[in-house]
C-alpha positions as protocol buffer text, in pm:
chain_id: "A"
residue {
  index: 1
  type: LEU
  ca { x: -5066 y: -4397 z: 10607 }
}
residue {
  index: 2
  type: ASP
  ca { x: -4968 y: -4666 z: 10845 }
}
residue {
  index: 3
  type: LEU
  ca { x: -5225 y: -4814 z: 11077 }
}
residue {
  index: 4
  type: TYR
  ca { x: -5101 y: -5191 z: 11094 }
}
residue {
  index: 5
  type: TRP
  ca { x: -5106 y: -5413 z: 11396 }
}
residue {
  index: 6
  type: ASN
  ca { x: -5387 y: -5256 z: 11601 }
}
residue {
  index: 7
  type: ASP
  ca { x: -5728 y: -5391 z: 11692 }
}
residue {
  index: 8
  type: LEU
  ca { x: -5941 y: -5160 z: 11444 }
}
residue {
  index: 9
  type: THR
  ca { x: -6287 y: -5320 z: 11359 }
}
residue {
  index: 10
  type: GLY
  ca { x: -6558 y: -5215 z: 11102 }
}
residue {
  index: 11
  type: SER
  ca { x: -6527 y: -5157 z: 10740 }
}
residue {
  index: 12
  type: ILE
  ca { x: -6271 y: -4934 z: 10560 }
}
residue {
  index: 13
  type: PRO
  ca { x: -6455 y: -4614 z: 10500 }
}
residue {
  index: 14
  type: SER
  ca { x: -6504 y: -4521 z: 10146 }
}
residue {
  index: 15
  type: GLU
  ca { x: -6382 y: -4179 z: 10225 }
}
residue {
  index: 16
  type: ILE
  ca { x: -6036 y: -4311 z: 10209 }
}
residue {
  index: 17
  type: GLY
  ca { x: -6074 y: -4246 z: 9828 }
}
residue {
  index: 18
  type: ASN
  ca { x: -6056 y: -3862 z: 9910 }
}
residue {
  index: 19
  type: LEU
  ca { x: -5664 y: -3932 z: 9972 }
}
residue {
  index: 20
  type: THR
  ca { x: -5589 y: -3896 z: 9637 }
}
residue {
  index: 21
  type: ASN
  ca { x: -5201 y: -3802 z: 9723 }
}
residue {
  index: 22
  type: LEU
  ca { x: -5162 y: -4128 z: 9924 }
}
residue {
  index: 23
  type: THR
  ca { x: -4878 y: -4331 z: 9785 }
}
residue {
  index: 24
  type: TYR
  ca { x: -4853 y: -4598 z: 10087 }
}
residue {
  index: 25
  type: LEU
  ca { x: -5130 y: -4746 z: 10264 }
}
residue {
  index: 26
  type: ASN
  ca { x: -5074 y: -5045 z: 10532 }
}
residue {
  index: 27
  type: LEU
  ca { x: -5373 y: -5163 z: 10722 }
}
residue {
  index: 28
  type: ASP
  ca { x: -5230 y: -5499 z: 10791 }
}
residue {
  index: 29
  type: ASP
  ca { x: -5310 y: -5696 z: 11103 }
}
residue {
  index: 30
  type: ASN
  ca { x: -5633 y: -5566 z: 11218 }
}
residue {
  index: 31
  type: GLN
  ca { x: -5988 y: -5679 z: 11251 }
}
residue {
  index: 32
  type: LEU
  ca { x: -6122 y: -5513 z: 10963 }
}
residue {
  index: 33
  type: THR
  ca { x: -6457 y: -5658 z: 10791 }
}
residue {
  index: 34
  type: GLY
  ca { x: -6657 y: -5604 z: 10487 }
}
residue {
  index: 35
  type: SER
  ca { x: -6557 y: -5577 z: 10118 }
}
residue {
  index: 36
  type: ILE
  ca { x: -6256 y: -5311 z: 9993 }
}
residue {
  index: 37
  type: PRO
  ca { x: -6442 y: -5004 z: 9914 }
}
residue {
  index: 38
  type: MET
  ca { x: -6441 y: -4938 z: 9548 }
}
residue {
  index: 39
  type: GLU
  ca { x: -6270 y: -4594 z: 9610 }
}
residue {
  index: 40
  type: ILE
  ca { x: -5939 y: -4734 z: 9701 }
}
residue {
  index: 41
  type: TRP
  ca { x: -5895 y: -4859 z: 9330 }
}
residue {
  index: 42
  type: ASN
  ca { x: -5907 y: -4498 z: 9234 }
}
residue {
  index: 43
  type: LEU
  ca { x: -5597 y: -4400 z: 9447 }
}
residue {
  index: 44
  type: THR
  ca { x: -5379 y: -4421 z: 9143 }
}
residue {
  index: 45
  type: ASN
  ca { x: -5059 y: -4272 z: 9323 }
}
residue {
  index: 46
  type: LEU
  ca { x: -5038 y: -4560 z: 9566 }
}
residue {
  index: 47
  type: THR
  ca { x: -4719 y: -4775 z: 9526 }
}
residue {
  index: 48
  type: TYR
  ca { x: -4775 y: -4982 z: 9834 }
}
residue {
  index: 49
  type: LEU
  ca { x: -5115 y: -5143 z: 9949 }
}
residue {
  index: 50
  type: ASN
  ca { x: -5131 y: -5386 z: 10216 }
}
residue {
  index: 51
  type: LEU
  ca { x: -5475 y: -5494 z: 10344 }
}
residue {
  index: 52
  type: GLY
  ca { x: -5346 y: -5844 z: 10495 }
}
residue {
  index: 53
  type: ASP
  ca { x: -5437 y: -6027 z: 10793 }
}
residue {
  index: 54
  type: ASN
  ca { x: -5805 y: -5884 z: 10831 }
}
residue {
  index: 55
  type: GLN
  ca { x: -6137 y: -6045 z: 10766 }
}
residue {
  index: 56
  type: LEU
  ca { x: -6210 y: -5881 z: 10425 }
}
residue {
  index: 57
  type: THR
  ca { x: -6489 y: -6024 z: 10220 }
}
residue {
  index: 58
  type: GLY
  ca { x: -6597 y: -5984 z: 9855 }
}
residue {
  index: 59
  type: THR
  ca { x: -6392 y: -5975 z: 9533 }
}
residue {
  index: 60
  type: ILE
  ca { x: -6110 y: -5800 z: 9356 }
}
residue {
  index: 61
  type: PRO
  ca { x: -6289 y: -5596 z: 9080 }
}
residue {
  index: 62
  type: PRO
  ca { x: -6108 y: -5502 z: 8760 }
}
residue {
  index: 63
  type: GLU
  ca { x: -6034 y: -5178 z: 8882 }
}
residue {
  index: 64
  type: ILE
  ca { x: -5727 y: -5285 z: 9046 }
}
residue {
  index: 65
  type: GLY
  ca { x: -5573 y: -5247 z: 8731 }
}
residue {
  index: 66
  type: ASN
  ca { x: -5576 y: -4857 z: 8770 }
}
residue {
  index: 67
  type: LEU
  ca { x: -5322 y: -4886 z: 9020 }
}
residue {
  index: 68
  type: THR
  ca { x: -5013 y: -4908 z: 8768 }
}
residue {
  index: 69
  type: ASN
  ca { x: -4761 y: -4742 z: 9026 }
}
residue {
  index: 70
  type: LEU
  ca { x: -4796 y: -5029 z: 9259 }
}
residue {
  index: 71
  type: THR
  ca { x: -4478 y: -5201 z: 9371 }
}
residue {
  index: 72
  type: GLY
  ca { x: -4635 y: -5411 z: 9639 }
}
residue {
  index: 73
  type: LEU
  ca { x: -4983 y: -5554 z: 9701 }
}
residue {
  index: 74
  type: GLY
  ca { x: -5080 y: -5765 z: 9987 }
}
residue {
  index: 75
  type: LEU
  ca { x: -5432 y: -5874 z: 10038 }
}
residue {
  index: 76
  type: TYR
  ca { x: -5323 y: -6228 z: 10212 }
}
residue {
  index: 77
  type: THR
  ca { x: -5512 y: -6383 z: 10491 }
}
residue {
  index: 78
  type: ASN
  ca { x: -5850 y: -6265 z: 10465 }
}
residue {
  index: 79
  type: GLN
  ca { x: -6196 y: -6417 z: 10316 }
}
residue {
  index: 80
  type: LEU
  ca { x: -6166 y: -6264 z: 9960 }
}
residue {
  index: 81
  type: THR
  ca { x: -6359 y: -6481 z: 9689 }
}
residue {
  index: 82
  type: GLY
  ca { x: -6406 y: -6465 z: 9301 }
}
residue {
  index: 83
  type: SER
  ca { x: -6124 y: -6489 z: 9043 }
}
residue {
  index: 84
  type: ILE
  ca { x: -5789 y: -6285 z: 9011 }
}
residue {
  index: 85
  type: PRO
  ca { x: -5859 y: -6052 z: 8761 }
}
residue {
  index: 86
  type: PRO
  ca { x: -5683 y: -6049 z: 8437 }
}
residue {
  index: 87
  type: GLU
  ca { x: -5656 y: -5661 z: 8494 }
}
residue {
  index: 88
  type: ILE
  ca { x: -5373 y: -5746 z: 8743 }
}
residue {
  index: 89
  type: GLY
  ca { x: -5166 y: -5772 z: 8427 }
}
residue {
  index: 90
  type: ASN
  ca { x: -5156 y: -5391 z: 8434 }
}
residue {
  index: 91
  type: LEU
  ca { x: -4970 y: -5356 z: 8733 }
}
residue {
  index: 92
  type: THR
  ca { x: -4633 y: -5372 z: 8554 }
}
residue {
  index: 93
  type: ASN
  ca { x: -4440 y: -5192 z: 8833 }
}
residue {
  index: 94
  type: LEU
  ca { x: -4547 y: -5477 z: 9091 }
}
residue {
  index: 95
  type: GLU
  ca { x: -4255 y: -5637 z: 9284 }
}
residue {
  index: 96
  type: TYR
  ca { x: -4423 y: -5804 z: 9552 }
}
residue {
  index: 97
  type: LEU
  ca { x: -4773 y: -5996 z: 9514 }
}
residue {
  index: 98
  type: ASN
  ca { x: -4919 y: -6172 z: 9807 }
}
residue {
  index: 99
  type: LEU
  ca { x: -5271 y: -6328 z: 9795 }
}
residue {
  index: 100
  type: ARG
  ca { x: -5227 y: -6616 z: 9983 }
}
residue {
  index: 101
  type: VAL
  ca { x: -5514 y: -6760 z: 10249 }
}
residue {
  index: 102
  type: ASN
  ca { x: -5811 y: -6642 z: 10062 }
}
residue {
  index: 103
  type: GLN
  ca { x: -6075 y: -6835 z: 9879 }
}
residue {
  index: 104
  type: PHE
  ca { x: -5983 y: -6728 z: 9556 }
}
residue {
  index: 105
  type: THR
  ca { x: -6119 y: -6955 z: 9254 }
}
residue {
  index: 106
  type: GLY
  ca { x: -6058 y: -6989 z: 8884 }
}
residue {
  index: 107
  type: GLU
  ca { x: -5757 y: -6992 z: 8709 }
}
residue {
  index: 108
  type: ILE
  ca { x: -5411 y: -6794 z: 8754 }
}
residue {
  index: 109
  type: PRO
  ca { x: -5485 y: -6527 z: 8480 }
}
residue {
  index: 110
  type: PRO
  ca { x: -5201 y: -6566 z: 8194 }
}
residue {
  index: 111
  type: GLU
  ca { x: -5156 y: -6181 z: 8221 }
}
residue {
  index: 112
  type: ILE
  ca { x: -4958 y: -6216 z: 8543 }
}
residue {
  index: 113
  type: GLY
  ca { x: -4682 y: -6273 z: 8266 }
}
residue {
  index: 114
  type: HIS
  ca { x: -4678 y: -5913 z: 8203 }
}
residue {
  index: 115
  type: LEU
  ca { x: -4540 y: -5850 z: 8570 }
}
residue {
  index: 116
  type: THR
  ca { x: -4183 y: -5883 z: 8457 }
}
residue {
  index: 117
  type: ASN
  ca { x: -4073 y: -5697 z: 8767 }
}
residue {
  index: 118
  type: LEU
  ca { x: -4208 y: -5939 z: 9027 }
}
residue {
  index: 119
  type: THR
  ca { x: -3956 y: -6093 z: 9274 }
}
residue {
  index: 120
  type: TYR
  ca { x: -4209 y: -6249 z: 9514 }
}
residue {
  index: 121
  type: VAL
  ca { x: -4523 y: -6426 z: 9414 }
}
residue {
  index: 122
  type: ILE
  ca { x: -4743 y: -6605 z: 9671 }
}
residue {
  index: 123
  type: LEU
  ca { x: -5074 y: -6765 z: 9590 }
}
residue {
  index: 124
  type: ASP
  ca { x: -5092 y: -7048 z: 9808 }
}
residue {
  index: 125
  type: ASP
  ca { x: -5395 y: -7173 z: 10023 }
}
residue {
  index: 126
  type: ASN
  ca { x: -5654 y: -7077 z: 9771 }
}
residue {
  index: 127
  type: GLN
  ca { x: -5889 y: -7283 z: 9569 }
}
residue {
  index: 128
  type: LEU
  ca { x: -5718 y: -7220 z: 9237 }
}
residue {
  index: 129
  type: THR
  ca { x: -5779 y: -7421 z: 8935 }
}
residue {
  index: 130
  type: GLY
  ca { x: -5669 y: -7485 z: 8596 }
}
residue {
  index: 131
  type: SER
  ca { x: -5296 y: -7512 z: 8502 }
}
residue {
  index: 132
  type: ILE
  ca { x: -4994 y: -7317 z: 8582 }
}
residue {
  index: 133
  type: PRO
  ca { x: -4995 y: -7060 z: 8316 }
}
residue {
  index: 134
  type: LEU
  ca { x: -4703 y: -7096 z: 8059 }
}
residue {
  index: 135
  type: GLU
  ca { x: -4645 y: -6718 z: 8088 }
}
residue {
  index: 136
  type: ILE
  ca { x: -4542 y: -6746 z: 8438 }
}
residue {
  index: 137
  type: GLY
  ca { x: -4182 y: -6832 z: 8268 }
}
residue {
  index: 138
  type: ASN
  ca { x: -4172 y: -6452 z: 8174 }
}
residue {
  index: 139
  type: LEU
  ca { x: -4107 y: -6380 z: 8523 }
}
residue {
  index: 140
  type: ASN
  ca { x: -3728 y: -6417 z: 8525 }
}
residue {
  index: 141
  type: ASN
  ca { x: -3676 y: -6194 z: 8816 }
}
residue {
  index: 142
  type: LEU
  ca { x: -3873 y: -6386 z: 9051 }
}
residue {
  index: 143
  type: THR
  ca { x: -3718 y: -6537 z: 9362 }
}
residue {
  index: 144
  type: TYR
  ca { x: -4001 y: -6676 z: 9560 }
}
residue {
  index: 145
  type: LEU
  ca { x: -4290 y: -6864 z: 9395 }
}
residue {
  index: 146
  type: GLY
  ca { x: -4556 y: -7017 z: 9630 }
}
residue {
  index: 147
  type: LEU
  ca { x: -4876 y: -7181 z: 9426 }
}
residue {
  index: 148
  type: ASN
  ca { x: -4918 y: -7473 z: 9688 }
}
residue {
  index: 149
  type: ASP
  ca { x: -5240 y: -7591 z: 9862 }
}
residue {
  index: 150
  type: ASN
  ca { x: -5458 y: -7494 z: 9552 }
}
residue {
  index: 151
  type: GLN
  ca { x: -5631 y: -7741 z: 9296 }
}
residue {
  index: 152
  type: LEU
  ca { x: -5396 y: -7675 z: 9011 }
}
residue {
  index: 153
  type: THR
  ca { x: -5416 y: -7943 z: 8751 }
}
residue {
  index: 154
  type: GLY
  ca { x: -5179 y: -8025 z: 8420 }
}
residue {
  index: 155
  type: SER
  ca { x: -4825 y: -8071 z: 8431 }
}
residue {
  index: 156
  type: ILE
  ca { x: -4543 y: -7839 z: 8544 }
}
residue {
  index: 157
  type: PRO
  ca { x: -4462 y: -7613 z: 8270 }
}
residue {
  index: 158
  type: SER
  ca { x: -4104 y: -7634 z: 8135 }
}
residue {
  index: 159
  type: GLU
  ca { x: -4103 y: -7264 z: 8112 }
}
residue {
  index: 160
  type: ILE
  ca { x: -4043 y: -7280 z: 8496 }
}
residue {
  index: 161
  type: GLY
  ca { x: -3673 y: -7342 z: 8395 }
}
residue {
  index: 162
  type: ASN
  ca { x: -3663 y: -6967 z: 8292 }
}
residue {
  index: 163
  type: LEU
  ca { x: -3689 y: -6850 z: 8651 }
}
residue {
  index: 164
  type: THR
  ca { x: -3305 y: -6877 z: 8716 }
}
residue {
  index: 165
  type: ASN
  ca { x: -3331 y: -6642 z: 9016 }
}
residue {
  index: 166
  type: LEU
  ca { x: -3569 y: -6864 z: 9223 }
}
residue {
  index: 167
  type: THR
  ca { x: -3456 y: -6943 z: 9580 }
}
residue {
  index: 168
  type: TYR
  ca { x: -3796 y: -7076 z: 9659 }
}
residue {
  index: 169
  type: LEU
  ca { x: -4050 y: -7300 z: 9480 }
}
residue {
  index: 170
  type: SER
  ca { x: -4358 y: -7449 z: 9630 }
}
residue {
  index: 171
  type: LEU
  ca { x: -4617 y: -7645 z: 9417 }
}
residue {
  index: 172
  type: SER
  ca { x: -4720 y: -7886 z: 9685 }
}
residue {
  index: 173
  type: SER
  ca { x: -5059 y: -8007 z: 9768 }
}
residue {
  index: 174
  type: ASN
  ca { x: -5213 y: -7956 z: 9410 }
}
residue {
  index: 175
  type: GLN
  ca { x: -5328 y: -8211 z: 9160 }
}
residue {
  index: 176
  type: LEU
  ca { x: -5051 y: -8175 z: 8908 }
}
residue {
  index: 177
  type: THR
  ca { x: -4963 y: -8482 z: 8681 }
}
residue {
  index: 178
  type: GLY
  ca { x: -4686 y: -8569 z: 8432 }
}
residue {
  index: 179
  type: SER
  ca { x: -4314 y: -8574 z: 8484 }
}
residue {
  index: 180
  type: ILE
  ca { x: -4104 y: -8321 z: 8636 }
}
residue {
  index: 181
  type: PRO
  ca { x: -3949 y: -8113 z: 8370 }
}
residue {
  index: 182
  type: SER
  ca { x: -3566 y: -8144 z: 8286 }
}
residue {
  index: 183
  type: GLU
  ca { x: -3543 y: -7777 z: 8276 }
}
residue {
  index: 184
  type: ILE
  ca { x: -3585 y: -7753 z: 8662 }
}
residue {
  index: 185
  type: GLY
  ca { x: -3222 y: -7838 z: 8636 }
}
residue {
  index: 186
  type: ASN
  ca { x: -3174 y: -7459 z: 8535 }
}
residue {
  index: 187
  type: LEU
  ca { x: -3283 y: -7350 z: 8888 }
}
residue {
  index: 188
  type: THR
  ca { x: -2952 y: -7367 z: 9045 }
}
residue {
  index: 189
  type: ASN
  ca { x: -3014 y: -7083 z: 9290 }
}
residue {
  index: 190
  type: LEU
  ca { x: -3301 y: -7284 z: 9461 }
}
residue {
  index: 191
  type: THR
  ca { x: -3249 y: -7358 z: 9841 }
}
residue {
  index: 192
  type: GLU
  ca { x: -3609 y: -7449 z: 9921 }
}
């Protein structure tokens, strides 16, 4: 179901949860409002879910962990709040995760380290706090990591040196302290 890049308004109807065979849902780049209906988290056959570039509000519930077949998740450029639930760590098939430009708070859950198939993670332009979890070093398939424009503290973990496939890394506009770890020299594929 592909309805992206229209001028659709109003809320996402809860009846979308009746589409239990749905594997692909793209509502990107509309003017949808309201919260994400709970029924979406029951569509366990979804492999791709993109609700980005709308005006959605509310939180990501723990039920997101039901969508274990997802390979792509885009909730970027909305007005979503609350924390990133640790249940996101259930999405072990995920390759693409984009939550940028929302109002997410709290820490990056260490469970993100379970998502070893991830190649693309972008969490920038939120209000995330706490330190960068050491478990991020488990994501050695990552090619793109954007954590800029948050309120992250602590030091850059040496485990970042495990991400030898990275071509892009941005940690700018945070409150990071300490020294630049020598392990950054392992990231020989970085271009930016």
